[in-house]
CSV table of C-alpha atoms in Angstrom, one decimal:
chain,number,residue,atom,x,y,z
A,848,UNK,CA,24.8,34.2,-17.1
A,849,UNK,CA,25.8,30.5,-17.2
A,850,UNK,CA,27.1,30.6,-13.6
A,851,UNK,CA,23.9,32.2,-12.5
A,852,UNK,CA,21.9,29.4,-14.1
A,853,UNK,CA,24.1,26.7,-12.5
A,854,UNK,CA,23.8,28.4,-9.1
A,855,UNK,CA,20.0,28.4,-9.5
A,856,UNK,CA,20.0,24.8,-10.5
A,857,UNK,CA,22.1,23.9,-7.5
A,858,UNK,CA,19.7,25.7,-5.2
A,859,UNK,CA,16.6,24.0,-6.8
A,860,UNK,CA,18.3,20.6,-6.6
A,861,UNK,CA,19.0,21.0,-2.9
A,862,UNK,CA,15.4,22.1,-2.3
A,863,UNK,CA,14.0,19.1,-4.3
A,864,UNK,CA,16.4,16.7,-2.5
A,865,UNK,CA,15.2,18.0,0.9
A,866,UNK,CA,11.5,17.5,-0.2
A,867,UNK,CA,12.3,14.1,-1.5
A,868,UNK,CA,13.8,13.0,1.8
A,869,UNK,CA,10.8,14.4,3.6
A,870,UNK,CA,8.4,12.4,1.4
A,871,UNK,CA,10.5,9.2,1.3
A,872,UNK,CA,11.1,8.8,5.0
A,873,UNK,CA,8.8,8.9,7.9
A,874,UNK,CA,8.7,12.1,10.0
A,875,UNK,CA,10.4,10.1,12.7
A,876,UNK,CA,10.6,6.4,13.7
A,877,UNK,CA,7.4,6.5,15.7
A,878,UNK,CA,5.1,3.6,16.6
A,879,UNK,CA,2.3,3.9,14.0
A,880,UNK,CA,-1.0,2.2,13.0
A,881,UNK,CA,-1.8,1.3,9.4
A,882,UNK,CA,-4.0,2.0,7.6
A,883,UNK,CA,-4.6,5.5,8.9
A,884,UNK,CA,-8.3,5.4,8.3
A,885,UNK,CA,-11.3,3.0,8.6
A,886,UNK,CA,-15.1,3.1,8.7
A,887,UNK,CA,-17.3,3.4,11.7
A,888,UNK,CA,-19.4,0.2,12.3
A,889,UNK,CA,-17.1,-1.9,10.1
A,890,UNK,CA,-14.3,-4.4,10.6
A,891,UNK,CA,-10.7,-3.8,9.7
A,892,UNK,CA,-7.2,-5.3,10.1
A,893,UNK,CA,-4.8,-2.8,11.5
A,894,UNK,CA,-1.0,-3.2,11.8
A,895,UNK,CA,1.0,-1.6,14.5
A,896,UNK,CA,4.5,-0.9,13.1
A,897,UNK,CA,7.2,-0.7,15.8
A,898,UNK,CA,10.7,0.5,14.8
A,899,UNK,CA,13.7,0.3,17.1
A,900,UNK,CA,15.1,3.8,17.7
A,901,UNK,CA,18.1,2.8,19.7
A,902,UNK,CA,21.6,1.8,18.6
A,903,UNK,CA,22.5,-0.2,21.7
A,904,UNK,CA,19.4,-2.0,22.9
A,905,UNK,CA,16.6,-4.2,21.6
A,906,UNK,CA,12.8,-3.7,21.8
A,907,UNK,CA,11.5,-6.6,23.9
A,908,UNK,CA,7.9,-5.6,24.6
A,909,UNK,CA,5.2,-3.5,23.1
A,910,UNK,CA,1.9,-2.6,24.9
A,911,UNK,CA,-1.0,-1.1,23.1
A,912,UNK,CA,-4.0,0.3,24.9
A,913,UNK,CA,-7.4,0.4,23.3
A,914,UNK,CA,-9.6,3.3,24.4
A,915,UNK,CA,-12.1,2.1,27.0
A,916,UNK,CA,-14.3,5.1,26.3
A,917,UNK,CA,-14.8,3.8,22.7
A,918,UNK,CA,-14.8,0.0,23.2
A,919,UNK,CA,-14.4,-2.5,20.4
A,920,UNK,CA,-16.4,-5.7,20.7
A,921,UNK,CA,-14.2,-8.1,18.7
A,922,UNK,CA,-10.4,-8.0,19.0
A,923,UNK,CA,-8.4,-10.8,17.3
A,924,UNK,CA,-4.6,-11.2,17.2
A,925,UNK,CA,-2.5,-12.7,14.4
A,926,UNK,CA,0.1,-15.0,15.8
A,927,UNK,CA,3.7,-13.8,15.4
A,928,UNK,CA,6.6,-16.2,15.6
A,929,UNK,CA,8.8,-15.5,18.5
A,930,UNK,CA,6.3,-13.2,20.3
A,931,UNK,CA,3.8,-14.0,23.0
A,932,UNK,CA,0.6,-12.0,22.9
A,933,UNK,CA,-1.8,-11.4,25.8
A,934,UNK,CA,-5.0,-9.3,26.1
A,935,UNK,CA,-6.5,-7.6,29.1
A,936,UNK,CA,-10.2,-6.9,29.4
A,937,UNK,CA,-12.0,-4.2,31.4
A,938,UNK,CA,-15.6,-3.7,32.6
A,939,UNK,CA,-17.5,-1.3,30.5
A,940,UNK,CA,-19.3,1.7,31.8
A,941,UNK,CA,-22.2,0.8,29.6
A,942,UNK,CA,-22.8,-2.5,27.7
A,943,UNK,CA,-22.3,-2.5,24.0
A,944,UNK,CA,-24.2,-4.7,21.4
A,945,UNK,CA,-22.2,-6.8,19.0
A,946,UNK,CA,-24.4,-8.6,16.5
A,947,UNK,CA,-26.9,-10.4,18.8
A,948,UNK,CA,-24.9,-10.3,22.0
A,949,UNK,CA,-24.6,-7.6,24.7
A,950,UNK,CA,-21.0,-7.2,26.0
A,951,UNK,CA,-20.1,-5.9,29.4
A,952,UNK,CA,-16.4,-6.3,28.9
A,953,UNK,CA,-14.0,-5.5,26.1
A,954,UNK,CA,-10.3,-5.8,25.4
A,955,UNK,CA,-8.5,-2.6,26.5
A,956,UNK,CA,-4.9,-3.7,26.3
A,957,UNK,CA,-2.7,-5.9,24.2
A,958,UNK,CA,0.9,-6.9,25.2
A,959,UNK,CA,3.4,-8.5,22.9
A,960,UNK,CA,6.6,-9.9,24.5
A,961,UNK,CA,9.5,-11.2,22.5
A,962,UNK,CA,11.5,-14.4,23.3
A,963,UNK,CA,15.3,-14.3,23.6
A,964,UNK,CA,15.9,-14.5,19.8
A,965,UNK,CA,13.0,-12.4,18.4
A,966,UNK,CA,13.5,-8.9,20.0
A,967,UNK,CA,13.5,-6.0,17.5
A,968,UNK,CA,17.2,-5.2,17.0
A,969,UNK,CA,18.8,-1.8,16.2
A,970,UNK,CA,17.9,-0.8,12.6
A,971,UNK,CA,14.9,-3.1,12.4
A,972,UNK,CA,11.2,-2.9,12.9
A,973,UNK,CA,8.4,-5.4,13.5
A,974,UNK,CA,4.7,-5.4,12.6
A,975,UNK,CA,1.8,-6.6,14.8
A,976,UNK,CA,-1.6,-7.4,13.2
A,977,UNK,CA,-4.9,-7.0,14.9
A,978,UNK,CA,-8.5,-7.5,13.6
A,979,UNK,CA,-10.9,-5.0,15.1
A,980,UNK,CA,-14.7,-4.5,14.8
A,981,UNK,CA,-17.3,-3.4,14.8
A,982,UNK,CA,-15.5,0.0,15.0
A,983,UNK,CA,-17.3,2.5,17.3
A,984,UNK,CA,-19.1,5.6,16.1
A,985,UNK,CA,-16.4,8.1,17.0
A,986,UNK,CA,-14.1,10.4,14.9
A,987,UNK,CA,-10.9,8.5,15.9
A,988,UNK,CA,-9.3,5.9,18.0
A,989,UNK,CA,-6.1,6.8,19.9
A,990,UNK,CA,-4.0,3.8,20.8
A,991,UNK,CA,-1.5,4.8,23.5
A,992,UNK,CA,1.5,2.5,23.3
A,993,UNK,CA,4.5,1.7,25.5
A,994,UNK,CA,7.8,0.4,24.0
A,995,UNK,CA,10.2,-1.4,26.4
A,996,UNK,CA,13.9,-1.9,25.6
A,997,UNK,CA,16.3,-4.5,26.8
A,998,UNK,CA,18.2,-1.8,28.8
A,999,UNK,CA,15.0,-1.1,30.9
A,1000,UNK,CA,14.1,2.1,29.1
A,1001,UNK,CA,10.4,2.6,28.3
A,1002,UNK,CA,9.3,5.0,25.6
A,1003,UNK,CA,5.7,6.1,26.1
A,1004,UNK,CA,3.9,6.8,22.8
A,1005,UNK,CA,0.9,8.4,24.5
A,1006,UNK,CA,0.7,12.1,23.3
A,1007,UNK,CA,-2.7,12.7,21.7
A,1008,UNK,CA,-2.9,14.7,18.5
A,1009,UNK,CA,-3.3,18.4,18.6
A,1010,UNK,CA,-3.9,21.2,16.1
A,1011,UNK,CA,-0.3,22.5,16.5
A,1012,UNK,CA,3.0,20.8,15.9
A,1013,UNK,CA,3.4,17.1,16.2
A,1014,UNK,CA,4.2,16.0,19.8
A,1015,UNK,CA,7.5,14.4,20.6
A,1016,UNK,CA,5.9,11.0,21.3
A,1017,UNK,CA,2.6,10.8,19.4
A,1018,UNK,CA,0.2,7.9,20.0
A,1019,UNK,CA,-0.9,5.9,17.0
A,1020,UNK,CA,-4.2,7.3,15.7
A,1021,UNK,CA,-6.9,5.6,13.5
A,1022,UNK,CA,-9.3,8.0,12.0
A,1023,UNK,CA,-12.9,6.8,11.6
A,1024,UNK,CA,-15.3,8.0,8.9
A,1025,UNK,CA,-19.0,7.5,8.7
A,1026,UNK,CA,-20.3,4.7,6.4
A,1027,UNK,CA,-23.3,4.8,4.0
A,1028,UNK,CA,-26.0,2.2,3.9
A,1029,UNK,CA,-24.3,0.2,1.2
A,1030,UNK,CA,-21.1,-0.1,3.2
A,1031,UNK,CA,-23.0,-1.0,6.4
A,1032,UNK,CA,-24.5,-4.0,4.6
A,1033,UNK,CA,-21.1,-5.1,3.2
A,1034,UNK,CA,-19.4,-8.3,4.4
A,1035,UNK,CA,-17.0,-7.6,7.3
A,1036,UNK,CA,-14.1,-9.3,5.5
A,1037,UNK,CA,-14.6,-7.2,2.4
A,1038,UNK,CA,-14.6,-4.0,4.5
A,1039,UNK,CA,-11.3,-5.1,6.1
A,1040,UNK,CA,-9.8,-5.8,2.7
A,1041,UNK,CA,-10.9,-2.4,1.4
A,1042,UNK,CA,-9.2,-0.7,4.3
A,1043,UNK,CA,-5.9,-2.6,3.7
A,1044,UNK,CA,-6.0,-1.9,0.0
A,1045,UNK,CA,-6.4,1.8,0.8
A,1046,UNK,CA,-3.2,1.6,2.8
A,1047,UNK,CA,-1.4,-0.1,-0.1
A,1048,UNK,CA,-2.6,2.6,-2.5
A,1049,UNK,CA,-1.3,5.3,-0.1
A,1050,UNK,CA,2.1,3.7,0.0
A,1051,UNK,CA,2.2,3.4,-3.8
A,1052,UNK,CA,1.1,7.0,-4.2
A,1053,UNK,CA,4.1,8.1,-2.1
A,1054,UNK,CA,6.4,6.1,-4.2
A,1055,UNK,CA,5.0,7.5,-7.4
A,1056,UNK,CA,5.3,11.0,-6.0
A,1057,UNK,CA,9.0,10.5,-5.2
A,1058,UNK,CA,9.6,9.2,-8.7
A,1059,UNK,CA,7.9,12.2,-10.2
A,1060,UNK,CA,10.0,14.6,-8.1
A,1061,UNK,CA,13.2,12.9,-9.2
A,1062,UNK,CA,12.2,12.9,-12.9
A,1063,UNK,CA,11.3,16.6,-12.6
A,1064,UNK,CA,14.7,17.3,-11.1
A,1065,UNK,CA,16.5,15.3,-13.9
A,1066,UNK,CA,14.5,17.3,-16.6
A,1067,UNK,CA,15.4,20.6,-15.0
A,1068,UNK,CA,19.1,19.8,-14.9
A,1069,UNK,CA,19.1,18.5,-18.5
A,1070,UNK,CA,17.3,21.6,-19.7
A,1071,UNK,CA,19.9,23.9,-18.0
A,1072,UNK,CA,22.8,22.0,-19.5
A,1073,UNK,CA,21.2,22.2,-22.9
A,1074,UNK,CA,20.7,25.9,-22.5
A,1075,UNK,CA,24.4,26.3,-21.5
A,1076,UNK,CA,25.6,24.4,-24.6
A,1077,UNK,CA,23.4,26.5,-26.8
A,1078,UNK,CA,24.9,29.7,-25.2
A,1079,UNK,CA,28.4,28.4,-25.9
A,1080,UNK,CA,27.5,27.6,-29.5
């Protein structure tokens, strides 16, 4: 009976460990955008997180394409030491209105290039901050990205999301939700801060979830050991 209980405990422990690994770590070291969600018509700060997936080469350049079909009127880059940032603009098929101005061009590409000492080394990642707004009235923004390594390899994170399994090289996706009248009247900075706080809350929630799983596992093992001692007694 005791052996059976211990065997079951081992199986449960292995299952919980597998779940914990799945929750604790990312699905894969993809290029991502954080937060994952923002509000249509608002402003937000997004962070493109770029990990190095190679053991023998550095990431020297990252290119992020902003969808021309859903243009964003204002794009501001946060300076990053050791990296040079450049933007490219494109003519719009139809002008867009931003505050009191009508724009015929918008930023459609951002390129960050590292200097000799700032490339992303194996086992490291870098984050690139961008302020965007007003966000278009669309369900999502797909930021197709290209990651260039020092050995000349270019990884294309351009696969768009599908209803099936996650593609091998998914593009970063920012989901956009509709805003109510109160949110629409809010200060743009406050909207951006709200989006960033939501990202922090999501990260904290994952950490609490992991802690709960580990505590549950510890309680299960303790209970089985106590039951075994009672059977011996």
